[in-house]
Coordinates of N, CA and C in Angstrom, one line a residue:
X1 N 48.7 -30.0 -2.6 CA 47.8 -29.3 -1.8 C 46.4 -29.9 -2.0
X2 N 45.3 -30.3 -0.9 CA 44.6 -30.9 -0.9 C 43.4 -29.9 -1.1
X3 N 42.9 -30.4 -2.6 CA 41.6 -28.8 -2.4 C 40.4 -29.3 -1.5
X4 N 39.7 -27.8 -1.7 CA 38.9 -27.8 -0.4 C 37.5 -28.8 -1.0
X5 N 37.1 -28.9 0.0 CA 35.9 -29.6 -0.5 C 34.5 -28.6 -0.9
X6 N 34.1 -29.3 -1.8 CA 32.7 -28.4 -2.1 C 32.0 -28.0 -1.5
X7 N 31.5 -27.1 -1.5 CA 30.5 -26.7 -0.9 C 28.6 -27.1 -0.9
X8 N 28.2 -27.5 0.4 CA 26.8 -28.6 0.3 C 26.0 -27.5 -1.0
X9 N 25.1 -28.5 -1.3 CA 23.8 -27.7 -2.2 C 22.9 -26.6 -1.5
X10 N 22.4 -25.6 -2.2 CA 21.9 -24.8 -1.3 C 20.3 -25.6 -1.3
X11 N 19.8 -25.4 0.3 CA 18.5 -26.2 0.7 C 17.1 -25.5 0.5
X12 N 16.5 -26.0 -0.3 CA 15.2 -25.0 -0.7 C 14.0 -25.8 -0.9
X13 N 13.0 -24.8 0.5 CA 11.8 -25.4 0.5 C 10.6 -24.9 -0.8
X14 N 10.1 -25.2 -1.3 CA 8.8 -24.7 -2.3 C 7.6 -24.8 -1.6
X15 N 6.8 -23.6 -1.9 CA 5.2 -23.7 -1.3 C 4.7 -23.1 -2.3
X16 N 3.7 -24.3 -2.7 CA 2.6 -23.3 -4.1 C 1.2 -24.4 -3.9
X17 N 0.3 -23.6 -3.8 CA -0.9 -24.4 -3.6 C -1.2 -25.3 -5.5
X18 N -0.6 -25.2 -6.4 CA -0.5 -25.7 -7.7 C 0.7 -27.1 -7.6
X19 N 0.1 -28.1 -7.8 CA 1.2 -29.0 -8.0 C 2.2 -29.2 -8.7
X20 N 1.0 -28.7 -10.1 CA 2.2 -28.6 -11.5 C 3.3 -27.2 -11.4
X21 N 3.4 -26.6 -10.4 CA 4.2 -25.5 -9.9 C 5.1 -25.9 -9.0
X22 N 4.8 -26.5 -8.2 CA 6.1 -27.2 -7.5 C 6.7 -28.2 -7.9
X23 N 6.0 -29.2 -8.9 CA 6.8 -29.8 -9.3 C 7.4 -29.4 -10.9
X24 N 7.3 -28.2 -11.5 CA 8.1 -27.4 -12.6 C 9.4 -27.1 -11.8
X25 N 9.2 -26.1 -10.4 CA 10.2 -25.8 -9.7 C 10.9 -26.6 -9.4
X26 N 10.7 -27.4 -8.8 CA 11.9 -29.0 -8.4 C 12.5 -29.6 -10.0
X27 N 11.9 -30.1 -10.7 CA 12.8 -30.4 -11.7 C 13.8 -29.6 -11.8
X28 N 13.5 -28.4 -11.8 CA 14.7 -27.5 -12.5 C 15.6 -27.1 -11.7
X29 N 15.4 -26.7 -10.6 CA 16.1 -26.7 -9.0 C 16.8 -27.5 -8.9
X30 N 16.2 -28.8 -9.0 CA 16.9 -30.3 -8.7 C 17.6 -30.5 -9.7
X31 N 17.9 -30.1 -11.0 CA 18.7 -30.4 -11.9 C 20.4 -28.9 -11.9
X32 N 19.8 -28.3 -11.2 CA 21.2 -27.6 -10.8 C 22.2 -27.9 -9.7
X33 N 23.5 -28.1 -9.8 CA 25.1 -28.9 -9.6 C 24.6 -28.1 -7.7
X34 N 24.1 -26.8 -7.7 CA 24.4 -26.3 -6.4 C 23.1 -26.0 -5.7
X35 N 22.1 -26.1 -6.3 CA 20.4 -26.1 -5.4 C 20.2 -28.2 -5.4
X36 N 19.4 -27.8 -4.1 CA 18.4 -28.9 -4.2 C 16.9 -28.7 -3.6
X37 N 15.9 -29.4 -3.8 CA 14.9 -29.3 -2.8 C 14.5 -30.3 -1.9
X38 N 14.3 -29.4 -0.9 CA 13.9 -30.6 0.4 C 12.8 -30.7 1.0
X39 N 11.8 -29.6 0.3 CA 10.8 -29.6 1.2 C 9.5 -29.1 0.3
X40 N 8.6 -29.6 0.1 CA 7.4 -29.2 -0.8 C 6.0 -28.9 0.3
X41 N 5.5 -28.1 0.3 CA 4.1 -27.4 0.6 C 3.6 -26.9 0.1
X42 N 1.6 -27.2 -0.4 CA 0.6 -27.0 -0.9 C -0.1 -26.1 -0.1
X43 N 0.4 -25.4 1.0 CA -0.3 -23.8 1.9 C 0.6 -23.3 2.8
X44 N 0.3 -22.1 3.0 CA 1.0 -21.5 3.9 C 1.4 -21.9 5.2
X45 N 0.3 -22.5 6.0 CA 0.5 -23.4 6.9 C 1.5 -24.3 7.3
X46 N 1.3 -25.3 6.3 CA 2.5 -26.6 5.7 C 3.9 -26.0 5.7
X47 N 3.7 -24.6 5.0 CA 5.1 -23.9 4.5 C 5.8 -23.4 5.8
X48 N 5.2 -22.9 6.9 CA 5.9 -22.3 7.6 C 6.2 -23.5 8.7
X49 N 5.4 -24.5 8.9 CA 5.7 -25.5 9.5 C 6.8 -26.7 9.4
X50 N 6.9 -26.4 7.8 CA 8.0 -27.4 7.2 C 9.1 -26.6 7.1
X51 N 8.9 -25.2 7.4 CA 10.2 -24.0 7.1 C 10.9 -24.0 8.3
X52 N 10.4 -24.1 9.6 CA 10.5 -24.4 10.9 C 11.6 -25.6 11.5
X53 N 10.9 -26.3 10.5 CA 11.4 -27.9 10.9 C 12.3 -28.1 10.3
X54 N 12.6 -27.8 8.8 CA 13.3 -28.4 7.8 C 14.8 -27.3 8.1
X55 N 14.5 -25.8 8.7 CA 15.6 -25.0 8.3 C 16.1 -25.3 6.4
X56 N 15.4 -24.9 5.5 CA 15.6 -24.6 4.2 C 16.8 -23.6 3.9
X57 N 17.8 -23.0 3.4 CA 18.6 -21.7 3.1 C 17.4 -21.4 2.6
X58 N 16.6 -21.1 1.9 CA 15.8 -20.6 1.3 C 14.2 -21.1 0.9
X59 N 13.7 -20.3 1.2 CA 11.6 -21.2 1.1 C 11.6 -19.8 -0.4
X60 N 10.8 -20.5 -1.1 CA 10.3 -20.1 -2.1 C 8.6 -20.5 -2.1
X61 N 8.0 -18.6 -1.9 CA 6.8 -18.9 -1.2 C 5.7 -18.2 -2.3
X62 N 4.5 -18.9 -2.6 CA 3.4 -17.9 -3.5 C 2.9 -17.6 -2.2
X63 N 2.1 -16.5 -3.3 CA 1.5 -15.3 -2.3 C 0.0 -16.2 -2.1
X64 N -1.1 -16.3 -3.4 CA -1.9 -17.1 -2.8 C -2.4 -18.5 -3.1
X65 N -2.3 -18.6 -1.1 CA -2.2 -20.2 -1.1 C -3.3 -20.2 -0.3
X66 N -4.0 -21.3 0.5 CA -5.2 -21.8 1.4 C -4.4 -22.0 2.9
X67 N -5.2 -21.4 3.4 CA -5.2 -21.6 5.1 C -4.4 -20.5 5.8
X68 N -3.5 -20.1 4.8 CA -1.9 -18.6 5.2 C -1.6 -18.4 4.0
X69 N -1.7 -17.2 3.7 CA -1.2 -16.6 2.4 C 0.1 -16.3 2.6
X70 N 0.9 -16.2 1.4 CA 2.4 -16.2 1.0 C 3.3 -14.6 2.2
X71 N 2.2 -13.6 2.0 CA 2.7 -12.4 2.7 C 2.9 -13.0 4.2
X72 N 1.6 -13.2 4.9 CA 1.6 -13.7 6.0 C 2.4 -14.8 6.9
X73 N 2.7 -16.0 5.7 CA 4.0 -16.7 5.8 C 5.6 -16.4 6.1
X74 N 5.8 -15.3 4.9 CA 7.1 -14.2 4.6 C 7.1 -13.8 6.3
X75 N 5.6 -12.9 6.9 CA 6.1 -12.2 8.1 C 6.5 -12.8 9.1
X76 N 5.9 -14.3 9.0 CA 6.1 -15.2 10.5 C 7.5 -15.9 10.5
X77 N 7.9 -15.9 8.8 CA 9.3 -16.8 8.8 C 10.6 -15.7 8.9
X78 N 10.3 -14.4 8.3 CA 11.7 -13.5 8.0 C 11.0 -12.1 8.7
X79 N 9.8 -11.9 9.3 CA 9.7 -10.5 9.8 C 10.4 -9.9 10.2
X80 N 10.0 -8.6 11.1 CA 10.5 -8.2 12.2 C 10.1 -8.6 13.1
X81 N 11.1 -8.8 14.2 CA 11.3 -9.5 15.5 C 11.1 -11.2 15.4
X82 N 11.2 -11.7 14.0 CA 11.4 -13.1 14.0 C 13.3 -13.2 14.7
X83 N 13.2 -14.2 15.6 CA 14.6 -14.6 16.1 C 15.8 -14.8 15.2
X84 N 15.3 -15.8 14.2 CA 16.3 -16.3 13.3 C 15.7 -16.3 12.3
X85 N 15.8 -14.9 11.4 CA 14.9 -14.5 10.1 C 15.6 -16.2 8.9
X86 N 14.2 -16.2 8.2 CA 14.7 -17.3 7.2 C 15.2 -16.3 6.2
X87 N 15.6 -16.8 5.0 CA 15.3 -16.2 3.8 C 14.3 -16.6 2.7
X88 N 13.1 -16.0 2.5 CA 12.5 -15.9 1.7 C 12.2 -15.1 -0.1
X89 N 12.2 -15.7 -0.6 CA 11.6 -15.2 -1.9 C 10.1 -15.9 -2.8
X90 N 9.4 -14.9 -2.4 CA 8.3 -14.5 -3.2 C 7.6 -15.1 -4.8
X91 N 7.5 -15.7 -5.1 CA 7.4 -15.8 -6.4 C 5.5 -16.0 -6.9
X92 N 5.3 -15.1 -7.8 CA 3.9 -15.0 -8.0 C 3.5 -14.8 -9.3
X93 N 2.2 -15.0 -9.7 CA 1.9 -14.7 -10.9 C 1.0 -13.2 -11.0
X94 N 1.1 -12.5 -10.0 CA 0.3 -11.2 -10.1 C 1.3 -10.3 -9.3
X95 N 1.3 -9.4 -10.4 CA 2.2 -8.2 -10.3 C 1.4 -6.9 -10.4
X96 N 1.0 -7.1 -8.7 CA 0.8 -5.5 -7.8 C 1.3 -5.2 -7.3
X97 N 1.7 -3.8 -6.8 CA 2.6 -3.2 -6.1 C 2.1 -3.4 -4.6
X98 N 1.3 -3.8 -4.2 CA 0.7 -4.2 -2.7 C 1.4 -5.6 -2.5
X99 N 1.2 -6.5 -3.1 CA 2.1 -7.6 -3.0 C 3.7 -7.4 -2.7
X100 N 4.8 -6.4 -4.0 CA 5.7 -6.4 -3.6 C 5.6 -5.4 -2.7
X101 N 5.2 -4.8 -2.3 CA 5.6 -3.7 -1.1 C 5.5 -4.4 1.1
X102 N 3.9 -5.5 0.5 CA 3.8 -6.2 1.4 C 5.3 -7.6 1.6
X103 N 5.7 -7.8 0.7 CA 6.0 -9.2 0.6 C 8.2 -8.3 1.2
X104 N 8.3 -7.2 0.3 CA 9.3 -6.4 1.0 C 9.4 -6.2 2.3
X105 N 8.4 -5.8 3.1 CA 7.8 -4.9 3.8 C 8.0 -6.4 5.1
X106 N 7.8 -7.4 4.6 CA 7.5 -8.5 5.6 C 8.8 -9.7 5.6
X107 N 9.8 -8.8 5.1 CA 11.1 -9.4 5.2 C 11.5 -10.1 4.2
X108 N 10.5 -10.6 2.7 CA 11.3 -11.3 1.8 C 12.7 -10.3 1.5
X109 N 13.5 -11.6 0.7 CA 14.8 -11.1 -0.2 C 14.4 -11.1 -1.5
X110 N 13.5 -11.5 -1.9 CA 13.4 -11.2 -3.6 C 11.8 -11.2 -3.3
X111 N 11.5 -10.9 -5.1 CA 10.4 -10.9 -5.5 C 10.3 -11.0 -7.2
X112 N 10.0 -12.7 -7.2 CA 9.4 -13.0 -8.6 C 8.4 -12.8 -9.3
X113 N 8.2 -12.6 -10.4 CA 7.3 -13.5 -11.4 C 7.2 -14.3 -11.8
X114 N 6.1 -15.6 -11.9 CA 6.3 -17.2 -12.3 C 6.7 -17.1 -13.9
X115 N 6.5 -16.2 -14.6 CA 6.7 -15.9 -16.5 C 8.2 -15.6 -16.2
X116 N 9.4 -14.9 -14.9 CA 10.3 -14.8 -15.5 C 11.1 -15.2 -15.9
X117 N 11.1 -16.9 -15.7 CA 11.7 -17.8 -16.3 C 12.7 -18.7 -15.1
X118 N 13.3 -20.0 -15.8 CA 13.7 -20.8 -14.6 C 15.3 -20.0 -14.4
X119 N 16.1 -19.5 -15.6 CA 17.2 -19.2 -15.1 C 17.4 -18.0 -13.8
X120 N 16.1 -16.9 -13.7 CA 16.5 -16.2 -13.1 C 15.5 -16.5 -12.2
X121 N 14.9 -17.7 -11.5 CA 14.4 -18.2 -10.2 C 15.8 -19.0 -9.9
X122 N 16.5 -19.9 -10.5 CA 18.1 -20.2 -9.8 C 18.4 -18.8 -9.6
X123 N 18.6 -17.8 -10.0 CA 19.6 -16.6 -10.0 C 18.9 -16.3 -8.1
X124 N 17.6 -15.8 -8.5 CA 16.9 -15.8 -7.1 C 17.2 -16.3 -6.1
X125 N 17.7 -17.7 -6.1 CA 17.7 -18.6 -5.2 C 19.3 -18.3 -4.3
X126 N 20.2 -18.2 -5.6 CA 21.8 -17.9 -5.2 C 21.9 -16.8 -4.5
X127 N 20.8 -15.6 -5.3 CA 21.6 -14.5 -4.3 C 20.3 -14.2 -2.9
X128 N 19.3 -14.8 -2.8 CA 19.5 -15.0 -1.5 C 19.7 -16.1 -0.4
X129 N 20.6 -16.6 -1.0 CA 21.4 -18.0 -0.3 C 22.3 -17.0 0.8
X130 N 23.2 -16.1 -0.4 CA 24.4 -15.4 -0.5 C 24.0 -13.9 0.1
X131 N 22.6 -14.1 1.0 CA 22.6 -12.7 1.4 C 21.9 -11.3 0.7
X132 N 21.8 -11.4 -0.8 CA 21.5 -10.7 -1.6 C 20.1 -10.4 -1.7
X133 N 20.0 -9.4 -2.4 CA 18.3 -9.4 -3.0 C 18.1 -9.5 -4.3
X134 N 17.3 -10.2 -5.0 CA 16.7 -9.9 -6.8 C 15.3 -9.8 -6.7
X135 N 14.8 -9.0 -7.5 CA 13.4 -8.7 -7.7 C 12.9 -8.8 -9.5
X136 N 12.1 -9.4 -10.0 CA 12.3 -9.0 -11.3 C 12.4 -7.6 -11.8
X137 N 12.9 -8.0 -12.9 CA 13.5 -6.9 -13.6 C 12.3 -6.0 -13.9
X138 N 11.2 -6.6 -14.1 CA 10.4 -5.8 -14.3 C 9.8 -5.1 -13.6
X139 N 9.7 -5.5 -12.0 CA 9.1 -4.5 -10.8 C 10.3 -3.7 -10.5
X140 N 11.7 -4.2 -10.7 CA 12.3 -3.3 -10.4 C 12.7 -1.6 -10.3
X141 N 12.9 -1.5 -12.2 CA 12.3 -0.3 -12.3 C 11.3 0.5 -12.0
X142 N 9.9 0.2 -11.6 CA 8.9 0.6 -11.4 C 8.9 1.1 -9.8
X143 N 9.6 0.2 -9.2 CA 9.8 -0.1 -7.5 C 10.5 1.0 -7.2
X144 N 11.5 1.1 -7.8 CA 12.7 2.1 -8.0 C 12.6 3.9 -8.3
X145 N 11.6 3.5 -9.4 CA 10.9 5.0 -9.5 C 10.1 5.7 -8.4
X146 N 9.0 4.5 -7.7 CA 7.9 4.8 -6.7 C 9.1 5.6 -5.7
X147 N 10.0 4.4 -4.7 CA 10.8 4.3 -3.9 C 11.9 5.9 -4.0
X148 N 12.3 6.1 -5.1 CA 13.2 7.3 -5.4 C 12.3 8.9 -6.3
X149 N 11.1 8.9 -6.5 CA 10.9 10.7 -6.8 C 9.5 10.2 -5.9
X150 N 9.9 11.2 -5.1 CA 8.7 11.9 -4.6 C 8.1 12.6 -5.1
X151 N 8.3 13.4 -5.9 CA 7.4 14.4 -6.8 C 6.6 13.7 -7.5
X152 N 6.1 12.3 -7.6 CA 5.2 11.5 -8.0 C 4.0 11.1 -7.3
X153 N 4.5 11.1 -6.0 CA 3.4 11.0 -5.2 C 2.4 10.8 -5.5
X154 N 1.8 12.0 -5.6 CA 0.6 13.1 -5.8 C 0.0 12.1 -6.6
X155 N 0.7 11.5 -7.9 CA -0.1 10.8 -9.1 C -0.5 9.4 -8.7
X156 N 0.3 9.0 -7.6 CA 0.5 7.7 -7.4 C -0.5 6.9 -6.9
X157 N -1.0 6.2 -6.9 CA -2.3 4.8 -6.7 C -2.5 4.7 -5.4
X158 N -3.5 5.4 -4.6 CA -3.6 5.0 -3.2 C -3.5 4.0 -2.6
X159 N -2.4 3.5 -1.6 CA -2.1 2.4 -1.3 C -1.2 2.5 -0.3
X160 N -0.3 0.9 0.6 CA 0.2 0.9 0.8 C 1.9 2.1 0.5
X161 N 2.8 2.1 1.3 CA 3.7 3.0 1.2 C 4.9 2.4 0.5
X162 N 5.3 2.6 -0.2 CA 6.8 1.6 -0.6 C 7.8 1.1 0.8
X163 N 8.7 0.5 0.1 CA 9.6 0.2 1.7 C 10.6 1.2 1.7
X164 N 11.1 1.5 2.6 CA 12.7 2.6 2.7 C 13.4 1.5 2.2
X165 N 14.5 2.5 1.7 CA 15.6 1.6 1.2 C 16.6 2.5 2.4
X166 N 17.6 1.7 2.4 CA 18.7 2.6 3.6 C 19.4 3.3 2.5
X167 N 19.8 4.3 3.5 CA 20.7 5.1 3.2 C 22.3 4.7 2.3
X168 N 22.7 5.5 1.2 CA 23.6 4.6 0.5 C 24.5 6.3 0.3
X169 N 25.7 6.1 0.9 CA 26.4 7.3 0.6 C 27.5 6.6 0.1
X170 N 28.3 7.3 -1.2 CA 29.1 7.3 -1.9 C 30.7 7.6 -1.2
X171 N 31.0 6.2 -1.3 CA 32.8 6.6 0.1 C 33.9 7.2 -0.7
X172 N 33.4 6.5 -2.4 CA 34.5 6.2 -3.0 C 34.5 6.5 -4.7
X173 N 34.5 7.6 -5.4 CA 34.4 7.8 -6.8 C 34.2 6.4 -7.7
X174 N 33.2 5.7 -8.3 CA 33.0 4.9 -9.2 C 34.4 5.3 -10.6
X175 N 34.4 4.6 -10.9 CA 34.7 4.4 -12.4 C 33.7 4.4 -13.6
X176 N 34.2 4.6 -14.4 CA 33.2 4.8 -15.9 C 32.6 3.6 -15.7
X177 N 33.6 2.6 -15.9 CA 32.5 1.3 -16.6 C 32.1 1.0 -14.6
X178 N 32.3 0.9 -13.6 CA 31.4 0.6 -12.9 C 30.0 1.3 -12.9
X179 N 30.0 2.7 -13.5 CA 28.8 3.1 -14.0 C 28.0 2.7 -15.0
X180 N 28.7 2.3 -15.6 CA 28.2 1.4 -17.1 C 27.1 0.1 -16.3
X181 N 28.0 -0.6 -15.4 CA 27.7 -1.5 -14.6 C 26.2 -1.2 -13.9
X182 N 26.7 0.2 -13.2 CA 25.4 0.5 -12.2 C 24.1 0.6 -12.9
X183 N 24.3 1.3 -14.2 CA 23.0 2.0 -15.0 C 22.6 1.1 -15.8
X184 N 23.0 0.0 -15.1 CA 22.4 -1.2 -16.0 C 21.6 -2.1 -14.6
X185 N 22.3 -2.4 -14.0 CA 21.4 -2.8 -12.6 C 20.3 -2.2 -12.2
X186 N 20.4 -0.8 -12.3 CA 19.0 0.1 -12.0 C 17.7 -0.3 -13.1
X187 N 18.1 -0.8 -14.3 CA 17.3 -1.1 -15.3 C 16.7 -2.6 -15.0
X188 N 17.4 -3.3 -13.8 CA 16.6 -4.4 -13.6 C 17.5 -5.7 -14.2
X189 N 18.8 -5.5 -15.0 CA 19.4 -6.3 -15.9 C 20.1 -7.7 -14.8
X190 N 20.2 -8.6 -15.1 CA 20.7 -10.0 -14.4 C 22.2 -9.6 -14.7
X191 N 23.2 -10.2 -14.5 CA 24.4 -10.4 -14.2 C 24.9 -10.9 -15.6
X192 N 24.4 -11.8 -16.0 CA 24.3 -12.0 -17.4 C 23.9 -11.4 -18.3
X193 N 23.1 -10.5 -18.7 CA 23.0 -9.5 -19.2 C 23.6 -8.5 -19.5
X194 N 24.0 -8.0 -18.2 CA 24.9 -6.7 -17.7 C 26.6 -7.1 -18.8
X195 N 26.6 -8.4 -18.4 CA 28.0 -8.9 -19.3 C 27.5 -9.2 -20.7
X196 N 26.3 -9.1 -21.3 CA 26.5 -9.3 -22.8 C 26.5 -7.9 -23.4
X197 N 26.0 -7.4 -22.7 CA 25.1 -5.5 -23.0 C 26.8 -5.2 -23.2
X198 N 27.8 -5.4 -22.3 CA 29.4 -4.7 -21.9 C 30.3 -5.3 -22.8
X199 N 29.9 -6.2 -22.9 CA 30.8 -7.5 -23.9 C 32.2 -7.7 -23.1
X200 N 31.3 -8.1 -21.6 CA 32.7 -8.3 -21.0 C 32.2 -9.9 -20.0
X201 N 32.9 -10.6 -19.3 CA 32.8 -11.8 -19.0 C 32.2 -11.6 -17.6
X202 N 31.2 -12.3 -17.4 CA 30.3 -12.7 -16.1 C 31.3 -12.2 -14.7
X203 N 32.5 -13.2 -14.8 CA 33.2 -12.5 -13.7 C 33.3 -10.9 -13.6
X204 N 33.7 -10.6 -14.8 CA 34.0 -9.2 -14.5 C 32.9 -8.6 -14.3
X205 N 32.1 -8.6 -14.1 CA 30.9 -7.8 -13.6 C 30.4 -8.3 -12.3
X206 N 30.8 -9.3 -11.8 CA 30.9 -9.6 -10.2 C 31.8 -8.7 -9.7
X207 N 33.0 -8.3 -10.3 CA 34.0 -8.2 -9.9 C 33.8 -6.2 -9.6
X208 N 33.4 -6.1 -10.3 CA 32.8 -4.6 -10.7 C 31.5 -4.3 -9.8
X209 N 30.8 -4.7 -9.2 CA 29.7 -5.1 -8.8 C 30.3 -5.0 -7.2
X210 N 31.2 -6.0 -6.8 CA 31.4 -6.2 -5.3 C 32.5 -5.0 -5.2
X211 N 33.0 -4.2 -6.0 CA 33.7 -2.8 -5.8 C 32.7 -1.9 -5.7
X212 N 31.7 -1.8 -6.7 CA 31.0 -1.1 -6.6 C 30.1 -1.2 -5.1
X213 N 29.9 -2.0 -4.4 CA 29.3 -2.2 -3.4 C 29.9 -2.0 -2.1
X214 N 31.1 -2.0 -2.7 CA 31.9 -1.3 -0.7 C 32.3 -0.1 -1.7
X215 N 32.4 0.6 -2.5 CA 32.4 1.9 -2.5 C 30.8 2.8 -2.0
X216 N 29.8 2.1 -2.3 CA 28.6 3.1 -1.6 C 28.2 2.3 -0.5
X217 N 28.9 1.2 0.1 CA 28.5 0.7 1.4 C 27.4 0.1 1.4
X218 N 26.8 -0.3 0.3 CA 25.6 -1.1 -0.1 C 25.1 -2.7 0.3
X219 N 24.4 -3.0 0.8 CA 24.1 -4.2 1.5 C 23.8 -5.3 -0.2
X220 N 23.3 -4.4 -1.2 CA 22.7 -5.7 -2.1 C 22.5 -4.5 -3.3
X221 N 22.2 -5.3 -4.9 CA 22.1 -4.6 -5.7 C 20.8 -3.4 -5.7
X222 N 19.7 -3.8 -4.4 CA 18.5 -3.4 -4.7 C 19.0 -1.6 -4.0
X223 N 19.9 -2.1 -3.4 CA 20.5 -0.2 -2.8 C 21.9 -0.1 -3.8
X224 N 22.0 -0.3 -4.7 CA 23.1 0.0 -5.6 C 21.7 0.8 -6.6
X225 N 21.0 -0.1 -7.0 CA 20.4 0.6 -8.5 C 19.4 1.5 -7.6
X226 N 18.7 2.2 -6.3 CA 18.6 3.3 -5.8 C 19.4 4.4 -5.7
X227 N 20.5 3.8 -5.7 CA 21.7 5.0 -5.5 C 21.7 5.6 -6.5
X228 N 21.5 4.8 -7.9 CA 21.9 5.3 -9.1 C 20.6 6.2 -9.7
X229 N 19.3 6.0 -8.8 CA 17.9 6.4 -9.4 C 17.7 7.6 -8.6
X230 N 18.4 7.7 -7.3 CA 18.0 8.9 -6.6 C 19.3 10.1 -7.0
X231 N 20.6 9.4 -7.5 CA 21.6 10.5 -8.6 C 21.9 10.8 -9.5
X232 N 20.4 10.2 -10.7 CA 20.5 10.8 -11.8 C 21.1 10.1 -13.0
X233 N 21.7 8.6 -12.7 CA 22.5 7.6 -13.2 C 21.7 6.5 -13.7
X234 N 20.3 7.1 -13.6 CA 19.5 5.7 -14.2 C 18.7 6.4 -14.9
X235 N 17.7 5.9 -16.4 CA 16.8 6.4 -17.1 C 16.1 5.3 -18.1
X236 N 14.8 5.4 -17.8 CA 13.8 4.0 -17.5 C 14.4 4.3 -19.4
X237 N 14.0 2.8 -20.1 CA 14.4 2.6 -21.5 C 12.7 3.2 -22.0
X238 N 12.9 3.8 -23.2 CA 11.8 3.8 -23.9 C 11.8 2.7 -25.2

């Protein structure tokens, strides 16, 4: 039997008005078996014009750059009513909730921090290759809480609105450890993680993970660990 052939590298543009930032990102990009990069831009401009041209699986965009800021890039490449949304993720060094609510709000699939490290900017990159969303772990809980009690409102920082998350109804009774699974995802945990915390193997928590996701009809983890924050299945760590 003749195996299949592999599958191409996933294509990824970078825009960071910092040199030493695009090129930290490419080394390490470029040194993984299944990313490459193809396309480097120093502004927003450049970024949406080489995003355009190049067709990237994925632009990896800072928020501020010169001439078009990273949000404003996000809206023109993956908005609403863009034809053929790209996939974008976000990656920044300032963690305000106007940023990720804008950068949500304007069609990215993730939302980084440049501190959270290169493994989970590859992680970023795969799952929105693959359709998915990652946000750091650290806005996530935070995102999660705004996005799921309204009874917070009232305390809450005048601002922008969070984004809806869609509707996630439950088809199908979870299991214990897919809850184990869930109430770890709501905490923001990587895939890796989730399997050392369980002391069970990476696959199996894929495996647990894509059940868990056609049982509540969930497009991506970011409406899995809502599900779990708006029924009582999640509780921020002290």
């Amino acid at each position: 039997m003749t195996p299949a052939p592999p599958s191409p590298p996933i294509r990824v543009l970078i825009a960071d008005d910092q040199e030493m930032v695009r090129t930290g990102f490419r080394f390490f990009l470029d040194a993984q078996p299944d990313i490459t990069v193809v396309a480097e831009a120093a502004d927003g401009e450049e970024a949406v014009a080489l995003a355009r041209s190049e067709r990237p699986d994925v632009c990896l965009l800072d928020i501020r750059m010169p001439r078009l800021d990273g949000l404003e890039a996000t809206r023109l490449l993956a908005g609403p009513g863009v034809a053929d949304p790209m996939r974008v993720v976000v990656v920044t060094t300032f963690d305000l909730d106007e940023y990720v609510y804008g950068a949500l709000r304007g069609g990215a699939c993730g939302f980084l921090l440049k501190d959270s490290g290169p493994t989970l900017l590859a992680e970023a990159v795969r799952a929105a290759a693959a359709g998915d969303s990652l946000v750091s772990p650290s806005i996530t809980v935070r995102l999660l809480q705004h996005i799921t009690a309204p009874q917070a409102a009232e305390s809450r920082p005048t601002g922008p609105p969070p984004p809806p998350v869609s509707a996630v109804t439950l088809r199908e009774p979870l299991t214990d450890r897919e809850l184990d699974v869930v109430r770890l995802v709501a905490l923001g945990r990587t895939n890796a993680e989730i399997a050392a915390s369980l002391y069970v193997s990476l696959s199996t928590v894929k495996t647990h993970l894509s059940s868990v996701q056609v049982k509540l009809a969930a497009r991506n983890r970011v409406e899995i660990a809502a599900w779990a924050w708006q029924n009582g299945h999640a509780h921020p760590e002290t």
